[in-house]
Coordinates of N, CA and C in Angstrom, one line a residue:
M1 N 53.6 102.9 70.0 CA 53.8 101.8 69.3 C 54.4 100.7 70.2
P2 N 53.9 99.2 70.0 CA 54.5 98.2 71.3 C 55.8 98.2 70.2
D3 N 56.4 97.4 71.6 CA 58.0 97.3 71.8 C 58.0 96.3 70.8
S4 N 57.4 95.2 70.6 CA 57.4 94.3 69.5 C 58.5 95.5 68.1
L5 N 57.2 95.9 67.3 CA 57.5 96.4 66.4 C 59.0 97.9 66.7
Q6 N 59.1 98.2 68.0 CA 60.0 99.5 67.9 C 61.4 98.3 68.1
L7 N 61.6 96.8 68.0 CA 62.4 96.5 67.8 C 62.9 95.6 66.4
F8 N 61.7 96.3 65.8 CA 61.8 95.6 64.2 C 62.0 96.2 63.5
G9 N 64.2 96.2 62.7 CA 64.4 97.3 61.9 C 64.2 96.7 60.7
W10 N 65.6 97.5 60.2 CA 66.0 97.8 58.4 C 66.2 96.3 58.4
R11 N 67.0 95.6 58.7 CA 68.4 94.7 59.5 C 67.2 93.5 59.5
D12 N 66.0 93.4 60.1 CA 65.2 92.2 60.1 C 64.2 92.0 58.9
L13 N 64.1 93.3 58.2 CA 63.3 93.2 57.1 C 64.2 92.7 55.4
V14 N 65.6 93.0 55.7 CA 66.3 92.5 54.8 C 66.1 90.5 54.9
D15 N 66.5 90.6 56.4 CA 66.3 89.3 57.0 C 65.0 87.8 56.2
I16 N 63.9 88.8 56.5 CA 62.9 88.1 56.2 C 62.3 88.2 54.8
T17 N 63.4 89.1 54.2 CA 62.5 89.6 52.7 C 63.9 88.4 51.9
L18 N 65.1 87.9 52.5 CA 66.2 87.0 51.1 C 66.1 86.1 52.1
V19 N 65.3 85.1 53.2 CA 65.4 84.2 53.0 C 63.9 83.6 52.4
T20 N 62.5 84.3 51.9 CA 61.8 84.8 51.6 C 62.1 84.1 49.7
F21 N 63.2 84.6 49.8 CA 63.8 84.5 48.4 C 64.8 83.7 47.8
I22 N 65.4 83.0 48.6 CA 66.2 82.3 48.8 C 65.2 80.9 48.4
I23 N 64.1 80.5 49.8 CA 63.0 79.7 49.5 C 62.7 79.6 48.2
Y24 N 62.3 80.7 47.5 CA 61.4 80.7 46.0 C 62.8 80.1 44.9
R25 N 63.3 80.9 45.3 CA 64.9 80.6 44.3 C 65.2 79.2 44.5
V26 N 64.9 78.4 45.6 CA 65.6 76.5 45.7 C 64.7 76.1 44.6
I27 N 63.3 76.8 45.2 CA 62.1 75.6 44.3 C 62.1 75.9 42.8
L28 N 63.0 77.0 42.3 CA 63.1 76.8 41.0 C 64.1 76.2 40.2
L29 N 64.6 76.3 41.2 CA 66.5 75.7 41.0 C 66.0 74.0 41.0
L30 N 65.1 73.4 42.0 CA 65.3 72.3 41.9 C 64.4 71.6 41.0
K31 N 64.1 72.2 39.7 CA 63.0 72.1 39.1 C 64.0 71.4 37.8
G32 N 65.3 71.5 37.6 CA 66.5 71.1 36.8 C 67.2 70.0 37.3
K33 N 68.0 70.1 35.7 CA 69.2 68.6 36.8 C 69.2 68.5 38.4
V34 N 69.0 67.5 38.8 CA 69.2 67.0 40.3 C 70.4 67.6 40.6
A35 N 71.6 66.9 40.1 CA 72.7 66.6 40.8 C 73.4 68.1 40.5
A36 N 73.1 69.2 39.5 CA 74.2 70.0 39.1 C 73.6 71.2 40.0
R37 N 72.3 71.7 40.3 CA 71.6 72.6 41.2 C 71.7 72.0 42.6
L38 N 72.3 70.5 42.8 CA 72.1 70.5 44.7 C 73.5 71.2 44.4
L39 N 74.7 71.1 43.8 CA 76.4 72.0 44.1 C 75.9 73.0 44.0
L40 N 75.2 74.0 42.6 CA 75.1 74.9 43.0 C 74.3 75.9 44.2
I41 N 73.3 74.8 44.7 CA 71.9 75.5 46.2 C 73.5 75.4 46.7
L42 N 74.5 74.6 47.6 CA 75.5 74.1 48.2 C 76.6 75.3 48.1
A43 N 77.2 76.0 46.8 CA 77.4 76.4 47.4 C 76.8 78.2 47.3
I44 N 76.2 78.6 47.3 CA 74.7 79.8 47.3 C 75.0 79.7 48.8
L45 N 74.2 78.2 49.7 CA 74.7 78.5 50.9 C 75.4 79.0 51.4
G46 N 76.6 78.3 50.9 CA 77.6 78.0 51.7 C 78.4 80.0 52.0
T47 N 78.1 80.4 50.5 CA 78.5 82.1 50.7 C 77.9 83.3 51.7
L48 N 76.5 82.5 51.0 CA 75.0 83.5 52.2 C 75.7 82.7 53.6
Y49 N 76.0 81.8 54.0 CA 76.3 81.4 55.7 C 76.9 82.6 56.2
F50 N 78.4 82.2 55.5 CA 79.2 83.5 55.8 C 79.2 85.2 56.2
L51 N 78.0 85.1 54.9 CA 77.5 86.8 55.1 C 77.0 87.2 56.1
T52 N 75.8 86.6 56.0 CA 75.0 86.5 57.7 C 75.2 87.0 58.4
S53 N 76.5 86.4 58.8 CA 77.1 85.9 60.5 C 77.8 87.4 59.9
L54 N 78.5 88.1 59.3 CA 79.5 88.9 59.4 C 78.0 90.5 59.3
V55 N 76.8 89.9 58.7 CA 76.2 91.5 58.6 C 75.2 91.6 60.0
G56 N 74.9 90.6 60.9 CA 74.6 90.1 61.4 C 73.1 89.5 61.5
L57 N 72.7 89.1 60.0 CA 71.2 88.8 60.0 C 71.0 87.3 60.9
D58 N 70.9 87.2 62.1 CA 70.5 85.9 62.7 C 69.5 85.2 62.2
T59 N 68.2 85.6 61.6 CA 67.3 84.4 61.5 C 68.1 83.7 59.8
L60 N 68.4 84.4 59.3 CA 68.8 83.5 58.0 C 69.9 82.7 58.4
H61 N 70.7 83.6 58.9 CA 72.5 82.9 59.6 C 71.9 81.0 60.2
W62 N 70.9 81.1 61.6 CA 70.4 80.2 61.5 C 69.7 79.1 60.6
I63 N 68.9 79.5 60.1 CA 67.9 78.9 58.8 C 69.6 77.6 58.1
L64 N 70.6 78.9 57.4 CA 72.0 78.4 56.8 C 72.2 77.3 58.2
R65 N 72.3 77.1 59.1 CA 72.9 76.9 59.8 C 72.5 75.4 59.9
S66 N 71.5 75.6 59.8 CA 70.3 74.1 59.9 C 70.2 73.2 58.8
L67 N 70.7 73.8 57.6 CA 70.7 73.5 56.8 C 71.5 72.8 56.2
F68 N 72.9 73.3 56.3 CA 74.2 72.7 56.3 C 74.4 71.2 56.5
G69 N 73.6 70.6 57.4 CA 73.5 69.1 58.3 C 73.3 68.3 56.5
S70 N 71.8 68.9 56.3 CA 70.7 67.7 55.4 C 71.6 67.7 54.2
F71 N 71.7 69.2 53.7 CA 72.6 68.7 52.3 C 74.1 68.5 52.4
I72 N 74.3 68.0 53.3 CA 75.3 67.3 52.8 C 75.2 65.6 52.5
I73 N 74.1 65.0 53.5 CA 73.4 63.9 53.6 C 73.3 64.1 52.3
I74 N 72.0 64.6 51.4 CA 71.3 64.8 50.5 C 72.6 64.8 49.1
L75 N 73.6 65.4 49.2 CA 74.5 65.4 48.2 C 75.0 63.9 48.2
V76 N 75.6 63.7 49.2 CA 76.0 61.9 49.7 C 75.0 61.0 48.8
I77 N 73.5 61.2 48.9 CA 73.0 60.0 48.4 C 73.2 60.4 47.2
V78 N 72.7 61.5 46.7 CA 72.5 62.4 45.2 C 73.9 61.5 44.2
F79 N 75.6 61.8 45.0 CA 76.0 61.4 44.3 C 77.0 59.7 44.5
Q80 N 76.2 59.0 45.3 CA 76.6 58.3 45.4 C 77.3 57.3 44.3
H81 N 76.5 57.0 43.2 CA 77.0 56.1 42.1 C 78.6 56.4 41.8
D82 N 78.7 58.3 41.4 CA 79.9 58.8 41.0 C 81.0 58.9 42.0
L83 N 80.6 58.7 43.6 CA 81.5 58.5 44.5 C 82.3 57.1 44.5
R84 N 81.2 56.7 44.4 CA 82.0 54.8 44.1 C 82.6 54.8 43.1
R85 N 82.4 55.5 42.1 CA 83.3 55.6 40.6 C 84.8 55.8 40.2
A86 N 84.2 57.4 41.7 CA 85.8 58.3 41.7 C 86.9 57.1 42.5
L87 N 86.0 56.8 43.7 CA 86.8 56.2 44.4 C 88.1 54.4 43.7
V88 N 86.9 54.3 43.0 CA 87.5 52.6 42.0 C 88.3 53.5 40.9
S89 N 87.7 54.3 40.5 CA 89.0 54.2 39.3 C 90.0 54.9 40.0
L90 N 90.4 55.1 41.0 CA 92.3 55.7 41.7 C 92.8 54.8 41.8
G91 N 92.4 53.0 41.5 CA 93.3 52.2 41.5 C 93.1 51.3 40.2
R92 N 92.8 52.2 39.2 CA 93.4 51.8 37.4 C 94.8 52.4 37.4
S93 N 95.0 51.1 36.4 CA 96.2 51.5 35.5 C 95.7 52.4 34.6
G94 N 96.8 52.9 33.9 CA 96.9 53.8 32.3 C 96.0 53.2 31.3
K95 N 96.2 51.6 31.5 CA 96.4 50.7 30.6 C 94.7 50.2 30.3
E96 N 94.5 50.1 31.5 CA 93.2 49.8 31.2 C 91.9 50.9 31.2
G97 N 92.1 52.6 30.7 CA 92.0 53.3 29.9 C 91.2 52.8 28.5
D98 N 92.5 52.3 28.4 CA 92.3 51.6 26.6 C 91.2 50.5 26.5
Y99 N 91.6 50.1 26.8 CA 90.3 49.0 27.7 C 89.2 49.2 27.7
E100 N 89.2 49.7 28.0 CA 87.2 51.1 28.4 C 87.5 51.2 27.0
V101 N 87.9 52.0 26.5 CA 87.6 53.1 24.9 C 86.6 51.4 24.2
E102 N 87.8 50.2 24.4 CA 87.0 49.0 23.9 C 86.5 48.4 23.7
E103 N 86.1 48.7 25.4 CA 84.7 47.6 25.7 C 83.7 48.6 25.3
A104 N 83.6 49.8 25.3 CA 82.4 51.0 25.2 C 82.4 50.8 23.4
S105 N 83.2 50.3 22.7 CA 82.8 50.1 21.6 C 81.9 49.1 21.1
E106 N 83.0 47.7 21.7 CA 82.4 46.3 22.4 C 80.3 46.3 22.2
A107 N 80.3 47.6 22.9 CA 79.3 47.5 23.5 C 77.7 47.8 22.9
I108 N 78.6 48.9 22.0 CA 77.5 49.8 21.0 C 78.2 49.2 19.9
D109 N 78.3 48.3 19.5 CA 78.0 47.7 18.5 C 77.2 46.4 18.5
G110 N 77.6 46.0 20.4 CA 76.6 44.4 20.3 C 75.1 45.3 20.3
L111 N 74.8 46.6 20.6 CA 73.4 47.0 20.9 C 72.6 47.6 19.7
T112 N 73.9 47.9 18.7 CA 73.9 48.4 17.1 C 72.7 46.8 16.5
T113 N 73.8 45.7 16.6 CA 73.6 44.5 16.0 C 72.4 44.0 15.9
A114 N 71.9 44.1 17.6 CA 70.8 43.4 18.1 C 69.4 43.9 17.6
L115 N 69.2 45.2 18.0 CA 68.6 46.4 17.2 C 67.8 46.3 15.7
A116 N 69.7 45.8 15.1 CA 69.0 45.5 14.0 C 68.4 44.2 13.5
D117 N 68.8 43.5 14.3 CA 68.4 42.4 14.0 C 66.9 42.1 14.5
L118 N 66.6 42.1 15.6 CA 65.2 42.6 16.2 C 64.7 43.5 14.8
S119 N 65.1 44.1 14.5 CA 64.2 45.4 14.0 C 63.6 44.6 12.4
A120 N 65.2 43.9 11.7 CA 64.5 42.9 10.8 C 63.3 41.7 10.9
R121 N 63.9 41.1 12.2 CA 62.3 40.6 12.7 C 61.1 40.9 13.1
R122 N 61.2 42.3 13.5 CA 60.1 42.6 13.8 C 59.4 42.4 15.4
H123 N 60.4 42.3 15.7 CA 60.6 42.0 17.1 C 60.9 42.6 18.2
G124 N 59.6 43.6 18.6 CA 59.6 44.4 19.9 C 60.2 44.4 21.4
A125 N 61.6 45.8 20.5 CA 62.1 46.0 21.9 C 62.1 46.9 22.7
L126 N 62.6 46.9 24.0 CA 62.8 48.7 24.3 C 63.9 48.5 25.7
I127 N 64.7 49.2 25.7 CA 65.7 49.4 26.1 C 66.3 50.3 26.9
V128 N 66.4 51.0 28.4 CA 66.9 51.9 29.0 C 68.5 51.8 29.1
I129 N 69.3 53.0 28.7 CA 70.3 53.5 29.1 C 70.8 54.7 30.0
E130 N 70.8 54.2 31.0 CA 71.1 55.2 32.2 C 72.1 56.3 32.1
R131 N 72.4 57.4 32.3 CA 73.2 58.4 32.6 C 73.8 58.4 33.1
E132 N 73.2 60.2 33.7 CA 74.0 61.2 35.5 C 72.8 60.6 36.1
M133 N 71.5 61.2 35.7 CA 70.6 60.8 37.1 C 69.6 59.0 36.2
G134 N 70.0 58.8 38.4 CA 69.8 57.3 38.2 C 68.2 56.7 37.9
V135 N 67.8 55.2 37.3 CA 66.8 55.5 37.0 C 65.7 53.9 37.3
S136 N 66.6 53.5 39.0 CA 65.4 52.7 39.5 C 64.9 53.1 40.1
A137 N 63.9 53.9 40.5 CA 62.9 54.4 41.3 C 61.9 54.7 40.2
H138 N 62.2 54.6 39.3 CA 61.4 55.1 38.7 C 60.5 53.4 37.6
L139 N 61.0 52.6 38.1 CA 61.4 50.9 37.5 C 61.0 50.1 38.7
Q140 N 59.5 49.2 38.0 CA 58.6 48.8 38.7 C 58.4 47.3 38.2
T141 N 58.9 45.9 39.1 CA 59.4 44.7 39.2 C 60.7 44.8 38.3
G142 N 60.7 43.4 37.6 CA 61.8 43.5 37.1 C 62.8 42.2 37.3
T143 N 63.8 41.4 36.4 CA 64.4 40.6 36.9 C 66.0 41.2 37.3
E144 N 66.3 40.8 38.1 CA 67.9 41.8 37.9 C 68.7 40.1 37.2
I145 N 70.1 41.3 36.3 CA 70.8 40.4 35.4 C 72.1 41.5 36.1
D146 N 73.5 40.7 35.6 CA 74.4 41.0 35.6 C 75.7 40.5 34.5
A147 N 75.4 40.8 33.7 CA 75.9 40.4 32.3 C 76.4 41.4 31.3
K148 N 77.7 41.4 30.1 CA 78.2 42.0 29.5 C 77.0 42.3 28.3
I149 N 77.0 43.7 27.9 CA 76.5 43.5 26.7 C 76.6 43.3 25.8
T150 N 76.2 42.0 24.7 CA 76.1 41.6 24.4 C 74.7 41.4 23.0
S151 N 74.7 41.4 22.5 CA 73.4 41.1 20.9 C 73.3 39.8 21.1
E152 N 74.3 39.0 21.7 CA 73.2 37.3 21.5 C 72.0 37.7 22.7
I153 N 72.2 37.7 23.9 CA 71.9 38.0 25.0 C 70.6 39.5 25.0
L154 N 70.8 40.0 24.5 CA 69.7 41.1 23.9 C 69.1 40.3 22.7
T155 N 69.2 40.2 22.1 CA 68.4 39.2 21.2 C 67.5 38.4 21.8
S156 N 67.7 37.3 22.7 CA 67.1 36.5 23.6 C 66.4 37.3 23.9
I157 N 66.6 38.1 25.1 CA 65.9 38.0 25.6 C 64.0 39.3 25.2
F158 N 64.2 39.2 24.0 CA 63.2 40.1 23.6 C 62.4 38.8 22.2
L159 N 62.7 37.4 22.1 CA 62.6 36.9 21.4 C 60.3 36.7 22.0
P160 N 60.1 36.5 21.5 CA 58.5 36.1 21.6 C 57.8 35.4 22.8
Y161 N 58.9 34.2 22.6 CA 59.0 33.6 23.5 C 59.2 33.1 25.0
S162 N 60.1 34.2 25.1 CA 60.7 35.0 25.8 C 59.9 35.6 27.2
P163 N 59.9 34.7 28.4 CA 58.8 35.5 29.2 C 58.7 36.7 30.1
I164 N 60.3 37.4 29.4 CA 60.3 38.6 30.2 C 60.2 40.2 29.2
H165 N 60.2 39.5 27.8 CA 60.3 40.2 26.6 C 59.5 41.3 27.0
D166 N 58.3 41.4 27.4 CA 57.0 42.7 26.7 C 58.4 43.8 27.7
G167 N 58.9 43.2 28.8 CA 59.4 44.5 29.7 C 60.6 44.9 29.2
A168 N 61.3 46.6 29.9 CA 61.9 47.0 29.4 C 63.6 46.6 30.2
V169 N 64.4 45.8 29.3 CA 66.2 46.0 30.0 C 66.6 46.7 30.6
V170 N 67.2 46.8 31.1 CA 68.0 48.4 31.8 C 69.6 48.3 31.9
I171 N 70.1 49.4 31.2 CA 71.7 49.5 31.3 C 72.4 50.5 32.1
Q172 N 73.1 49.5 33.0 CA 73.4 50.4 33.9 C 75.2 50.4 34.2
R173 N 75.6 51.8 34.3 CA 77.4 51.4 34.1 C 77.6 50.9 33.3
G174 N 77.5 50.6 32.3 CA 77.8 49.9 30.7 C 77.6 48.4 31.3
K175 N 76.6 48.2 31.9 CA 76.3 46.6 32.3 C 74.9 46.4 31.9
L176 N 74.5 45.0 32.0 CA 72.7 44.8 31.5 C 72.6 44.6 33.0
T177 N 71.5 45.5 33.3 CA 71.2 44.8 35.1 C 69.9 44.5 35.1
K178 N 69.2 45.0 34.7 CA 68.1 44.7 35.0 C 66.6 43.8 33.3
A179 N 66.1 43.5 33.5 CA 64.6 42.9 32.3 C 63.6 42.3 32.6
G180 N 63.1 42.7 31.8 CA 61.1 42.4 31.7 C 60.9 43.7 33.1
C181 N 61.3 44.8 33.2 CA 60.8 46.2 33.4 C 59.7 47.0 33.1
F182 N 58.9 47.7 34.3 CA 57.6 48.0 33.7 C 58.1 49.5 33.4
L183 N 57.8 50.5 32.4 CA 58.5 52.1 32.9 C 57.2 53.3 33.0
P184 N 57.0 53.9 33.3 CA 55.7 55.0 33.6 C 55.5 55.4 32.0
L185 N 54.2 55.2 31.9 CA 54.0 56.0 30.5 C 53.3 57.3 30.3
S186 N 54.3 58.4 29.5 CA 53.9 59.6 28.9 C 52.5 59.6 28.9
Q187 N 51.9 60.5 29.7 CA 50.9 61.0 29.9 C 50.3 62.2 29.1
N188 N 51.9 62.8 27.9 CA 51.6 64.0 27.2 C 50.9 63.9 26.3
P189 N 49.5 65.1 26.6 CA 48.2 64.2 25.4 C 48.5 64.4 23.9
A190 N 49.8 65.3 23.1 CA 50.2 65.2 22.2 C 51.3 64.6 21.2
I191 N 51.0 63.4 22.0 CA 51.3 62.0 21.1 C 51.0 61.7 20.3
S192 N 51.1 61.1 19.1 CA 50.6 60.0 18.4 C 50.0 58.9 19.3
K193 N 48.7 59.1 18.6 CA 48.0 58.3 19.0 C 48.0 56.3 18.4
S194 N 48.9 57.0 17.9 CA 49.4 55.3 16.6 C 50.8 54.8 17.3
L195 N 50.9 55.3 18.3 CA 51.9 54.9 19.2 C 52.3 53.8 20.9
G196 N 53.0 52.5 20.5 CA 52.4 51.9 21.1 C 52.8 52.4 22.3
T197 N 52.7 51.2 23.4 CA 52.7 51.1 24.8 C 54.7 51.6 24.9
R198 N 55.7 50.5 24.5 CA 56.5 51.0 24.1 C 56.9 52.0 24.0
H199 N 56.5 52.8 23.1 CA 57.1 54.3 23.0 C 56.6 55.1 23.8
R200 N 55.6 55.1 24.9 CA 55.3 56.2 25.6 C 55.8 55.0 27.1
A201 N 55.9 54.9 27.4 CA 57.3 54.6 28.4 C 58.7 54.9 28.0
A202 N 58.9 54.5 26.7 CA 60.0 55.1 26.6 C 60.8 56.9 27.5
L203 N 59.1 57.0 26.4 CA 58.7 58.8 25.9 C 58.7 59.0 27.1
G204 N 58.0 58.2 28.4 CA 57.7 58.3 29.6 C 58.6 58.7 30.4
L205 N 59.6 58.4 30.5 CA 61.0 57.8 31.9 C 61.4 58.6 30.7
T206 N 62.0 58.9 29.6 CA 63.0 60.3 29.6 C 62.7 61.6 30.0
E207 N 61.2 61.8 29.9 CA 60.8 62.5 30.4 C 61.0 63.4 31.6
V208 N 61.3 62.7 32.9 CA 61.9 63.2 34.0 C 63.5 62.6 34.3
V209 N 63.8 61.8 33.5 CA 65.4 61.7 34.1 C 65.7 61.4 32.6
D210 N 67.5 61.9 32.7 CA 68.4 62.3 31.6 C 69.0 60.8 30.8
A211 N 67.8 59.7 30.6 CA 68.2 58.2 29.7 C 68.0 58.0 28.9
V212 N 68.5 57.8 28.0 CA 68.2 57.5 26.8 C 67.7 55.3 26.7
A213 N 66.4 55.9 25.5 CA 65.5 54.8 25.2 C 66.3 54.4 24.4
L214 N 66.1 53.0 23.8 CA 66.0 52.1 22.4 C 64.8 51.6 22.2
V215 N 64.0 51.5 20.9 CA 63.3 50.8 21.3 C 63.2 50.8 19.6
V216 N 61.9 49.4 19.9 CA 61.9 48.8 18.3 C 60.9 48.5 18.4
S217 N 59.9 48.6 17.3 CA 58.8 48.9 17.0 C 58.2 47.4 16.5
E218 N 57.2 47.0 17.2 CA 56.7 45.4 16.8 C 56.1 45.3 16.1
E219 N 55.8 45.9 14.9 CA 54.2 46.7 13.9 C 55.3 46.9 12.8
T220 N 56.1 47.8 12.5 CA 56.8 47.9 11.4 C 58.6 47.8 11.9
G221 N 58.9 47.6 12.8 CA 60.3 46.8 12.8 C 61.0 48.4 12.8
Q222 N 60.6 49.5 13.1 CA 61.4 50.8 13.1 C 62.0 51.0 14.3
M223 N 63.5 50.7 14.8 CA 64.0 51.8 15.4 C 64.1 53.0 15.7
S224 N 64.6 53.3 17.2 CA 64.0 54.5 17.3 C 65.1 55.1 18.9
V225 N 65.7 56.3 18.6 CA 66.4 56.9 19.6 C 65.5 57.9 20.1
V226 N 65.4 57.0 22.4 CA 64.5 58.8 22.2 C 65.2 59.0 23.7
I227 N 64.9 60.2 23.7 CA 65.3 61.7 24.5 C 65.2 62.8 25.4
G228 N 64.9 62.8 26.3 CA 64.4 64.3 26.2 C 62.9 64.2 26.4
G229 N 61.4 62.9 26.1 CA 60.6 63.3 26.2 C 60.7 63.2 24.2
K230 N 61.7 63.4 23.7 CA 61.8 63.0 22.0 C 61.7 61.6 21.3
L231 N 61.2 61.5 20.0 CA 61.4 60.0 19.7 C 62.1 60.8 18.3
M232 N 63.2 59.8 18.3 CA 64.3 60.4 17.0 C 64.3 58.7 16.1
P233 N 64.2 58.5 14.8 CA 63.8 58.0 14.8 C 65.0 57.6 14.0
M234 N 65.4 55.7 13.5 CA 66.5 55.6 13.5 C 66.5 54.9 12.2
P235 N 66.6 55.5 10.4 CA 66.9 54.6 9.4 C 67.5 53.4 9.0
D236 N 69.2 53.2 10.2 CA 69.9 51.9 9.9 C 70.1 52.3 10.7
G237 N 71.5 51.0 10.9 CA 72.4 50.7 12.2 C 73.4 51.4 12.5
G238 N 73.5 52.2 11.0 CA 74.9 53.0 11.1 C 74.4 54.3 11.4
S239 N 73.4 54.7 11.7 CA 73.1 56.3 12.2 C 72.1 55.9 13.8
L240 N 71.7 54.6 14.1 CA 71.8 54.3 15.6 C 73.1 54.2 16.2
R241 N 74.2 53.5 15.4 CA 75.1 53.9 16.4 C 76.4 55.3 16.3
K242 N 75.6 56.1 15.4 CA 76.9 57.3 15.7 C 75.6 57.8 16.5
A243 N 74.8 57.8 17.1 CA 74.0 58.6 18.2 C 74.6 57.9 19.2
L244 N 74.3 56.5 19.7 CA 75.1 56.1 20.3 C 75.9 56.3 21.5
K245 N 77.0 56.8 19.6 CA 78.8 57.2 20.7 C 78.5 58.7 21.0
R246 N 77.4 59.1 20.2 CA 77.5 60.7 21.0 C 76.9 60.3 21.9
L247 N 75.7 60.0 22.1 CA 74.9 60.7 23.2 C 75.4 59.4 24.6
I248 N 76.1 58.3 24.8 CA 76.7 57.3 26.3 C 78.0 56.8 26.0
E249 N 79.0 57.4 24.8 CA 80.4 56.6 24.4 C 80.8 57.3 26.2
P250 N 80.4 58.9 25.5 CA 80.8 59.8 26.8 C 80.9 59.6 28.4
Q251 N 79.7 59.2 28.3 CA 79.4 59.0 29.9 C 80.0 57.4 30.1
W252 N 80.3 56.6 29.7 CA 80.9 55.3 29.9 C 82.1 56.0 30.6
L253 N 83.1 56.0 29.3 CA 84.5 56.4 29.3 C 85.1 57.6 30.6
S254 N 83.1 57.9 30.9 CA 84.0 58.8 32.2 C 83.1 58.4 33.1
S255 N 83.1 57.4 33.3 CA 82.8 56.9 34.6 C 83.8 56.1 35.4

């Protein structure tokens, strides 16, 4: 028997099997929400790093040691907005929290009023509200803005003669940050052919990130909330307000 086979023991077999299994599981884990999955992967890798050192699985221990440096960098990039918000929140007083609740309520009222007004006029609109997962990587073109969420600003953007009325308005961290953005269209063959470009764009984006998209149909004036690649028609402003308070208010108050 060759020397290389004689040196190959049960620990080496376990070592190789574990490496293969971990790579497979990492691929499966990364199919879900990225931030939560990365934290889980880091915890698993940390545990395995110490265990492989104790039992002498040298190959797996070396791979884990090499991965740790890269994972720390990835985590910093993924959580950059959360880290910034956490640092900023350290300097906030208790009174400012009350103001944040009021501000979030005003922003939701502004969104509701704007969409109801646009719906009544049958002016098409598309608004993207970022939540935990960033949307910037999926946006094309767009005009940078930095404004408070008000019904007046939103309705003026979507007036038919506005140069940026065809694109999407983007809300990040509770503020209007971009307008006139184009989004990836959904390629789902099951989507009704009666849906226009705005609806397909809202579906396409929410299929890949956890953002909330608000759509007003130019043809019918129908308001809709889109999340997770699913379209939910809103019969009136009251229903829209309730949906927004449930879907985005907790996120804004925790940021």
